[in-house]
């Protein structure tokens, strides 16, 4: 039973445009939501997080939006750059998992120049 | 120092071997984690240590044995593994949520990951 779902396995965007990556969750006890970027054979790199008491968090080109009633979050990257091409994982923690992160299956973002 | 260091980076072992993966952090984190990641899959949680005590074991087979000798070190002992155990093993660490009235750093939920140990079981 997947608690964190990323339903789009891949996304292709042109350089300079907006990338929107989506994530849904089922566990209402989650209290932190994070986005990680990953390249093959490397550890995940933290991008941005949001706590469940907020609905938006912004850091440079990256903005995360949280809709608790819909149990949905999204990552916006504006403007997208070719160096953003990677696998993006949505993750959540809280409830029985405690501080451990539960990951979605990931979305592969390809940004073309 | 904001790094989680994992050794070795690559390990090849036979099914009868005994080996260990090591992880070290000096960020003062009191929670440490082992994850397993297969190709094209998300990281899967294996174990969580909180204040050097095992707090979560995600039904991992006993051929994987974790150990947390002190607050900076985390080991994963491997014995009698199977070829399907071949994967990238990721170590991570984090702060724990600030207790009410405590003086700890603000908790953001972030886990700091090492670069992983690539394990191949022959």
PDB file of C-alpha atoms in Angstrom:
ATOM      1  CA  UNK A   1       0.000   0.000   0.000  1.00  0.00           C
ATOM      2  CA  UNK A   2       1.753   3.119  -1.277  1.00  0.00           C
ATOM      3  CA  UNK A   3       1.506   6.003   1.140  1.00  0.00           C
ATOM      4  CA  UNK A   4       3.282   8.453  -1.183  1.00  0.00           C
ATOM      5  CA  UNK A   5       2.391   8.402  -4.866  1.00  0.00           C
ATOM      6  CA  UNK A   6       3.960  10.047  -7.861  1.00  0.00           C
ATOM      7  CA  UNK A   7       1.723   9.070 -10.743  1.00  0.00           C
ATOM      8  CA  UNK A   8       3.802  10.586 -13.548  1.00  0.00           C
ATOM      9  CA  UNK A   9       6.932   8.509 -14.211  1.00  0.00           C
ATOM     10  CA  UNK A  10       8.357  11.164 -16.523  1.00  0.00           C
ATOM     11  CA  UNK A  11       8.050  14.807 -17.541  1.00  0.00           C
ATOM     12  CA  UNK A  12       9.667  16.661 -20.435  1.00  0.00           C
ATOM     13  CA  UNK A  13       9.952  20.448 -20.407  1.00  0.00           C
ATOM     14  CA  UNK A  14      11.729  23.048 -22.494  1.00  0.00           C
ATOM     15  CA  UNK A  15      14.429  25.192 -20.957  1.00  0.00           C
ATOM     16  CA  UNK A  16      13.016  28.389 -19.457  1.00  0.00           C
ATOM     17  CA  UNK A  17       9.523  26.984 -18.978  1.00  0.00           C
ATOM     18  CA  UNK A  18       7.889  25.854 -15.741  1.00  0.00           C
ATOM     19  CA  UNK A  19       8.209  22.256 -14.508  1.00  0.00           C
ATOM     20  CA  UNK A  20       5.424  21.022 -12.245  1.00  0.00           C
ATOM     21  CA  UNK A  21       5.903  17.728 -10.452  1.00  0.00           C
ATOM     22  CA  UNK A  22       2.995  16.268  -8.518  1.00  0.00           C
ATOM     23  CA  UNK A  23       2.684  14.031  -5.493  1.00  0.00           C
ATOM     24  CA  UNK A  24      -0.241  12.567  -3.572  1.00  0.00           C
ATOM     25  CA  UNK A  25      -0.261  10.954  -0.146  1.00  0.00           C
ATOM     26  CA  UNK A  26      -2.687   8.895   1.861  1.00  0.00           C
ATOM     27  CA  UNK A  27      -1.466   9.160   5.456  1.00  0.00           C
ATOM     28  CA  UNK A  28      -3.009  12.165   7.218  1.00  0.00           C
ATOM     29  CA  UNK A  29      -0.438  11.793  10.029  1.00  0.00           C
ATOM     30  CA  UNK A  30       2.435  12.958   7.822  1.00  0.00           C
ATOM     31  CA  UNK A  31       3.750  16.282   9.066  1.00  0.00           C
ATOM     32  CA  UNK A  32       6.718  17.006   6.797  1.00  0.00           C
ATOM     33  CA  UNK A  33       6.910  16.760   3.031  1.00  0.00           C
ATOM     34  CA  UNK A  34      10.147  16.973   1.088  1.00  0.00           C
ATOM     35  CA  UNK A  35      11.468  16.879  -2.445  1.00  0.00           C
ATOM     36  CA  UNK A  36      14.778  15.223  -3.283  1.00  0.00           C
ATOM     37  CA  UNK A  37      16.701  15.145  -6.539  1.00  0.00           C
ATOM     38  CA  UNK A  38      18.697  12.074  -7.475  1.00  0.00           C
ATOM     39  CA  UNK A  39      21.290  11.186 -10.067  1.00  0.00           C
ATOM     40  CA  UNK A  40      22.179   7.539 -10.764  1.00  0.00           C
ATOM     41  CA  UNK A  41      24.586   5.926  -8.295  1.00  0.00           C
ATOM     42  CA  UNK A  42      24.444   8.936  -5.946  1.00  0.00           C
ATOM     43  CA  UNK A  43      22.590   9.624  -2.738  1.00  0.00           C
ATOM     44  CA  UNK A  44      19.444  11.785  -2.878  1.00  0.00           C
ATOM     45  CA  UNK A  45      20.039  15.529  -2.629  1.00  0.00           C
ATOM     46  CA  UNK A  46      17.586  17.601  -0.613  1.00  0.00           C
ATOM     47  CA  UNK A  47      15.789  20.355  -2.526  1.00  0.00           C
ATOM     48  CA  UNK A  48      13.010  21.823  -0.410  1.00  0.00           C
ATOM     49  CA  UNK A  49      10.600  20.862   2.348  1.00  0.00           C
ATOM     50  CA  UNK A  50       7.318  22.052   3.799  1.00  0.00           C
ATOM     51  CA  UNK A  51       5.671  21.339   7.104  1.00  0.00           C
ATOM     52  CA  UNK A  52       2.016  20.419   7.287  1.00  0.00           C
ATOM     53  CA  UNK A  53       1.126  23.739   8.927  1.00  0.00           C
ATOM     54  CA  UNK A  54       2.103  25.687   5.813  1.00  0.00           C
ATOM     55  CA  UNK A  55       0.738  25.714   2.284  1.00  0.00           C
ATOM     56  CA  UNK A  56       3.691  27.172   0.404  1.00  0.00           C
ATOM     57  CA  UNK A  57       7.442  27.317   0.705  1.00  0.00           C
ATOM     58  CA  UNK A  58       9.765  29.007  -1.751  1.00  0.00           C
ATOM     59  CA  UNK A  59      13.504  28.740  -2.248  1.00  0.00           C
ATOM     60  CA  UNK A  60      14.909  30.422  -5.323  1.00  0.00           C
ATOM     61  CA  UNK A  61      13.587  28.687  -8.437  1.00  0.00           C
ATOM     62  CA  UNK A  62      11.838  26.020  -6.374  1.00  0.00           C
ATOM     63  CA  UNK A  63       8.407  26.349  -4.777  1.00  0.00           C
ATOM     64  CA  UNK A  64       6.467  23.621  -3.019  1.00  0.00           C
ATOM     65  CA  UNK A  65       2.711  23.879  -2.597  1.00  0.00           C
ATOM     66  CA  UNK A  66       0.761  21.757  -0.109  1.00  0.00           C
ATOM     67  CA  UNK A  67      -2.998  21.143  -0.261  1.00  0.00           C
ATOM     68  CA  UNK A  68      -3.815  19.202   2.883  1.00  0.00           C
ATOM     69  CA  UNK A  69      -7.487  18.762   2.137  1.00  0.00           C
ATOM     70  CA  UNK A  70      -6.622  17.093  -1.160  1.00  0.00           C
ATOM     71  CA  UNK A  71      -3.561  15.341   0.289  1.00  0.00           C
ATOM     72  CA  UNK A  72      -1.577  16.719  -2.620  1.00  0.00           C
ATOM     73  CA  UNK A  73       1.671  18.575  -3.036  1.00  0.00           C
ATOM     74  CA  UNK A  74       3.516  19.897  -6.030  1.00  0.00           C
ATOM     75  CA  UNK A  75       6.983  21.177  -6.850  1.00  0.00           C
ATOM     76  CA  UNK A  76       7.307  24.076  -9.267  1.00  0.00           C
ATOM     77  CA  UNK A  77      10.638  24.818 -10.902  1.00  0.00           C
ATOM     78  CA  UNK A  78      10.810  28.176 -12.667  1.00  0.00           C
ATOM     79  CA  UNK A  79      12.645  28.663 -14.956  1.00  0.00           C
ATOM     80  CA  UNK A  80      13.660  25.101 -15.748  1.00  0.00           C
ATOM     81  CA  UNK A  81      17.290  24.503 -16.705  1.00  0.00           C
ATOM     82  CA  UNK A  82      18.960  21.531 -18.438  1.00  0.00           C
ATOM     83  CA  UNK A  83      20.896  20.872 -15.207  1.00  0.00           C
ATOM     84  CA  UNK A  84      17.569  20.176 -13.503  1.00  0.00           C
ATOM     85  CA  UNK A  85      17.267  16.931 -15.478  1.00  0.00           C
ATOM     86  CA  UNK A  86      17.206  14.141 -12.864  1.00  0.00           C
ATOM     87  CA  UNK A  87      14.839  11.886 -10.948  1.00  0.00           C
ATOM     88  CA  UNK A  88      12.738  13.801  -8.411  1.00  0.00           C
ATOM     89  CA  UNK A  89      11.411  11.980  -5.372  1.00  0.00           C
ATOM     90  CA  UNK A  90       8.587  13.206  -3.191  1.00  0.00           C
ATOM     91  CA  UNK A  91       8.929  12.051   0.426  1.00  0.00           C
ATOM     92  CA  UNK A  92       7.000  12.395   3.661  1.00  0.00           C
ATOM     93  CA  UNK A  93       7.570  11.749   7.343  1.00  0.00           C
ATOM     94  CA  UNK A  94       5.495  11.626  10.495  1.00  0.00           C
ATOM     95  CA  UNK A  95       3.034   9.315  12.163  1.00  0.00           C
ATOM     96  CA  UNK A  96       4.303   5.785  12.711  1.00  0.00           C
ATOM     97  CA  UNK A  97       7.292   6.389  10.436  1.00  0.00           C
ATOM     98  CA  UNK A  98       8.541   9.048  12.866  1.00  0.00           C
ATOM     99  CA  UNK A  99      11.413  10.980  11.308  1.00  0.00           C
ATOM    100  CA  UNK A 100      12.050   8.364   8.592  1.00  0.00           C
ATOM    101  CA  UNK A 101      11.143   9.363   5.049  1.00  0.00           C
ATOM    102  CA  UNK A 102       8.701   7.388   2.944  1.00  0.00           C
ATOM    103  CA  UNK A 103       9.446   7.954  -0.733  1.00  0.00           C
ATOM    104  CA  UNK A 104       7.277   8.053  -3.822  1.00  0.00           C
ATOM    105  CA  UNK A 105       8.388   6.169  -6.931  1.00  0.00           C
ATOM    106  CA  UNK A 106       9.948   9.239  -8.499  1.00  0.00           C
ATOM    107  CA  UNK A 107       9.445  11.332 -11.623  1.00  0.00           C
ATOM    108  CA  UNK A 108      12.175  11.637 -14.233  1.00  0.00           C
ATOM    109  CA  UNK A 109      12.418  15.251 -15.390  1.00  0.00           C
ATOM    110  CA  UNK A 110      14.070  16.009 -18.715  1.00  0.00           C
ATOM    111  CA  UNK A 111      14.737  19.645 -19.559  1.00  0.00           C
ATOM    112  CA  UNK A 112      15.735  20.250 -23.163  1.00  0.00           C
ATOM    113  CA  UNK A 113      17.627  23.311 -24.385  1.00  0.00           C
TER     114      UNK A 113
ATOM    115  CA  UNK B   1      30.908  19.391   8.213  1.00  0.00           C
ATOM    116  CA  UNK B   2      27.632  18.596   6.508  1.00  0.00           C
ATOM    117  CA  UNK B   3      28.508  15.203   5.109  1.00  0.00           C
ATOM    118  CA  UNK B   4      27.467  11.651   5.611  1.00  0.00           C
ATOM    119  CA  UNK B   5      30.370   9.419   4.643  1.00  0.00           C
ATOM    120  CA  UNK B   6      29.816   5.833   3.547  1.00  0.00           C
ATOM    121  CA  UNK B   7      32.456   3.153   3.014  1.00  0.00           C
ATOM    122  CA  UNK B   8      33.128   1.236   0.930  1.00  0.00           C
ATOM    123  CA  UNK B   9      31.702   2.868  -2.190  1.00  0.00           C
ATOM    124  CA  UNK B  10      31.635  -0.498  -3.971  1.00  0.00           C
ATOM    125  CA  UNK B  11      31.566  -4.018  -2.546  1.00  0.00           C
ATOM    126  CA  UNK B  12      31.454  -7.365  -4.296  1.00  0.00           C
ATOM    127  CA  UNK B  13      30.865 -10.397  -2.113  1.00  0.00           C
ATOM    128  CA  UNK B  14      30.008 -14.052  -2.400  1.00  0.00           C
ATOM    129  CA  UNK B  15      26.966 -15.568  -0.742  1.00  0.00           C
ATOM    130  CA  UNK B  16      29.072 -17.102   2.041  1.00  0.00           C
ATOM    131  CA  UNK B  17      31.052 -13.973   2.884  1.00  0.00           C
ATOM    132  CA  UNK B  18      30.684 -11.715   5.898  1.00  0.00           C
ATOM    133  CA  UNK B  19      31.199  -8.009   5.258  1.00  0.00           C
ATOM    134  CA  UNK B  20      30.168  -4.673   6.747  1.00  0.00           C
ATOM    135  CA  UNK B  21      29.049  -1.315   5.402  1.00  0.00           C
ATOM    136  CA  UNK B  22      30.023   1.725   7.426  1.00  0.00           C
ATOM    137  CA  UNK B  23      28.504   5.175   7.793  1.00  0.00           C
ATOM    138  CA  UNK B  24      29.751   8.216   9.676  1.00  0.00           C
ATOM    139  CA  UNK B  25      28.419  11.709  10.359  1.00  0.00           C
ATOM    140  CA  UNK B  26      29.656  14.547  12.544  1.00  0.00           C
ATOM    141  CA  UNK B  27      26.665  16.873  12.376  1.00  0.00           C
ATOM    142  CA  UNK B  28      25.417  16.009  15.856  1.00  0.00           C
ATOM    143  CA  UNK B  29      22.447  14.140  14.410  1.00  0.00           C
ATOM    144  CA  UNK B  30      20.853  11.638  16.782  1.00  0.00           C
ATOM    145  CA  UNK B  31      18.806   9.741  14.188  1.00  0.00           C
ATOM    146  CA  UNK B  32      20.441   7.503  11.588  1.00  0.00           C
ATOM    147  CA  UNK B  33      18.930   5.364   8.867  1.00  0.00           C
ATOM    148  CA  UNK B  34      19.668   2.584   6.401  1.00  0.00           C
ATOM    149  CA  UNK B  35      17.833   2.531   3.082  1.00  0.00           C
ATOM    150  CA  UNK B  36      18.099   0.087   0.189  1.00  0.00           C
ATOM    151  CA  UNK B  37      17.611   1.218  -3.395  1.00  0.00           C
ATOM    152  CA  UNK B  38      17.289  -1.006  -6.447  1.00  0.00           C
ATOM    153  CA  UNK B  39      17.574   0.368  -9.972  1.00  0.00           C
ATOM    154  CA  UNK B  40      14.637   2.548 -11.061  1.00  0.00           C
ATOM    155  CA  UNK B  41      12.992   2.184  -7.645  1.00  0.00           C
ATOM    156  CA  UNK B  42      12.663   4.579  -4.695  1.00  0.00           C
ATOM    157  CA  UNK B  43      14.793   4.185  -1.565  1.00  0.00           C
ATOM    158  CA  UNK B  44      13.199   1.668   0.802  1.00  0.00           C
ATOM    159  CA  UNK B  45      13.583   2.115   4.533  1.00  0.00           C
ATOM    160  CA  UNK B  46      15.372  -0.736   6.332  1.00  0.00           C
ATOM    161  CA  UNK B  47      16.316   0.464   9.810  1.00  0.00           C
ATOM    162  CA  UNK B  48      16.101   3.576  11.987  1.00  0.00           C
ATOM    163  CA  UNK B  49      18.264   4.322  15.012  1.00  0.00           C
ATOM    164  CA  UNK B  50      17.208   7.087  17.357  1.00  0.00           C
ATOM    165  CA  UNK B  51      19.606   8.093  20.144  1.00  0.00           C
ATOM    166  CA  UNK B  52      21.644   4.946  19.364  1.00  0.00           C
ATOM    167  CA  UNK B  53      18.654   2.641  19.907  1.00  0.00           C
ATOM    168  CA  UNK B  54      16.995   0.689  17.114  1.00  0.00           C
ATOM    169  CA  UNK B  55      13.553   2.220  16.740  1.00  0.00           C
ATOM    170  CA  UNK B  56      12.337   0.833  13.406  1.00  0.00           C
ATOM    171  CA  UNK B  57      13.115  -2.460  11.665  1.00  0.00           C
ATOM    172  CA  UNK B  58      11.073  -2.737   8.475  1.00  0.00           C
ATOM    173  CA  UNK B  59      10.882  -6.555   8.544  1.00  0.00           C
ATOM    174  CA  UNK B  60      14.387  -6.854   7.148  1.00  0.00           C
ATOM    175  CA  UNK B  61      15.842 -10.413   6.899  1.00  0.00           C
ATOM    176  CA  UNK B  62      18.272 -11.346   9.660  1.00  0.00           C
ATOM    177  CA  UNK B  63      21.124 -11.647   7.160  1.00  0.00           C
ATOM    178  CA  UNK B  64      21.249  -7.841   7.530  1.00  0.00           C
ATOM    179  CA  UNK B  65      22.332  -6.813  11.024  1.00  0.00           C
ATOM    180  CA  UNK B  66      22.565  -3.115  11.951  1.00  0.00           C
ATOM    181  CA  UNK B  67      24.744  -1.693  14.680  1.00  0.00           C
ATOM    182  CA  UNK B  68      25.079   1.808  16.095  1.00  0.00           C
ATOM    183  CA  UNK B  69      28.276   1.873  18.223  1.00  0.00           C
ATOM    184  CA  UNK B  70      27.967   5.590  19.020  1.00  0.00           C
ATOM    185  CA  UNK B  71      26.083   8.697  17.915  1.00  0.00           C
ATOM    186  CA  UNK B  72      28.361   9.261  14.899  1.00  0.00           C
ATOM    187  CA  UNK B  73      28.635   5.755  13.497  1.00  0.00           C
ATOM    188  CA  UNK B  74      26.242   3.300  11.903  1.00  0.00           C
ATOM    189  CA  UNK B  75      27.196  -0.106  10.554  1.00  0.00           C
ATOM    190  CA  UNK B  76      25.345  -2.685   8.511  1.00  0.00           C
ATOM    191  CA  UNK B  77      26.729  -6.203   8.895  1.00  0.00           C
ATOM    192  CA  UNK B  78      26.097  -8.554   5.980  1.00  0.00           C
ATOM    193  CA  UNK B  79      26.156 -12.336   6.124  1.00  0.00           C
ATOM    194  CA  UNK B  80      24.908 -15.064   3.781  1.00  0.00           C
ATOM    195  CA  UNK B  81      23.384 -12.601   1.340  1.00  0.00           C
ATOM    196  CA  UNK B  82      21.526 -13.539  -1.814  1.00  0.00           C
ATOM    197  CA  UNK B  83      22.085 -12.163  -5.340  1.00  0.00           C
ATOM    198  CA  UNK B  84      18.753 -10.300  -5.073  1.00  0.00           C
ATOM    199  CA  UNK B  85      20.278  -8.278  -2.216  1.00  0.00           C
ATOM    200  CA  UNK B  86      22.472  -6.505  -4.755  1.00  0.00           C
ATOM    201  CA  UNK B  87      21.537  -2.826  -4.557  1.00  0.00           C
ATOM    202  CA  UNK B  88      22.679   0.650  -3.541  1.00  0.00           C
ATOM    203  CA  UNK B  89      22.659   0.908   0.244  1.00  0.00           C
ATOM    204  CA  UNK B  90      22.114   4.433   1.480  1.00  0.00           C
ATOM    205  CA  UNK B  91      22.862   5.766   4.924  1.00  0.00           C
ATOM    206  CA  UNK B  92      21.215   8.952   6.175  1.00  0.00           C
ATOM    207  CA  UNK B  93      21.120  11.017   9.330  1.00  0.00           C
ATOM    208  CA  UNK B  94      18.914  13.754  10.733  1.00  0.00           C
ATOM    209  CA  UNK B  95      18.090  15.858  13.709  1.00  0.00           C
ATOM    210  CA  UNK B  96      15.102  14.785  15.769  1.00  0.00           C
ATOM    211  CA  UNK B  97      12.131  17.089  16.367  1.00  0.00           C
ATOM    212  CA  UNK B  98      12.733  19.773  18.951  1.00  0.00           C
ATOM    213  CA  UNK B  99      11.132  18.846  22.268  1.00  0.00           C
ATOM    214  CA  UNK B 100       8.847  21.407  23.857  1.00  0.00           C
ATOM    215  CA  UNK B 101      11.006  23.940  25.664  1.00  0.00           C
ATOM    216  CA  UNK B 102      14.155  22.359  24.257  1.00  0.00           C
ATOM    217  CA  UNK B 103      17.095  24.176  22.732  1.00  0.00           C
ATOM    218  CA  UNK B 104      17.634  21.886  19.755  1.00  0.00           C
ATOM    219  CA  UNK B 105      17.879  23.093  16.158  1.00  0.00           C
ATOM    220  CA  UNK B 106      14.722  23.673  14.188  1.00  0.00           C
ATOM    221  CA  UNK B 107      13.528  20.387  12.706  1.00  0.00           C
ATOM    222  CA  UNK B 108      12.825  20.571   8.975  1.00  0.00           C
ATOM    223  CA  UNK B 109      12.299  16.904   8.232  1.00  0.00           C
ATOM    224  CA  UNK B 110      15.470  16.797   6.132  1.00  0.00           C
ATOM    225  CA  UNK B 111      17.502  13.623   6.031  1.00  0.00           C
ATOM    226  CA  UNK B 112      21.113  13.983   4.934  1.00  0.00           C
ATOM    227  CA  UNK B 113      22.135  11.108   2.678  1.00  0.00           C
ATOM    228  CA  UNK B 114      25.521   9.644   1.939  1.00  0.00           C
ATOM    229  CA  UNK B 115      26.516   8.700  -1.593  1.00  0.00           C
ATOM    230  CA  UNK B 116      25.744   5.068  -0.974  1.00  0.00           C
ATOM    231  CA  UNK B 117      27.564   1.739  -1.064  1.00  0.00           C
ATOM    232  CA  UNK B 118      26.985  -0.225  -4.249  1.00  0.00           C
ATOM    233  CA  UNK B 119      26.732  -3.906  -3.237  1.00  0.00           C
ATOM    234  CA  UNK B 120      26.965  -6.790  -5.674  1.00  0.00           C
ATOM    235  CA  UNK B 121      26.332 -10.315  -4.396  1.00  0.00           C
ATOM    236  CA  UNK B 122      27.626 -13.082  -6.638  1.00  0.00           C
TER     237      UNK B 122
END
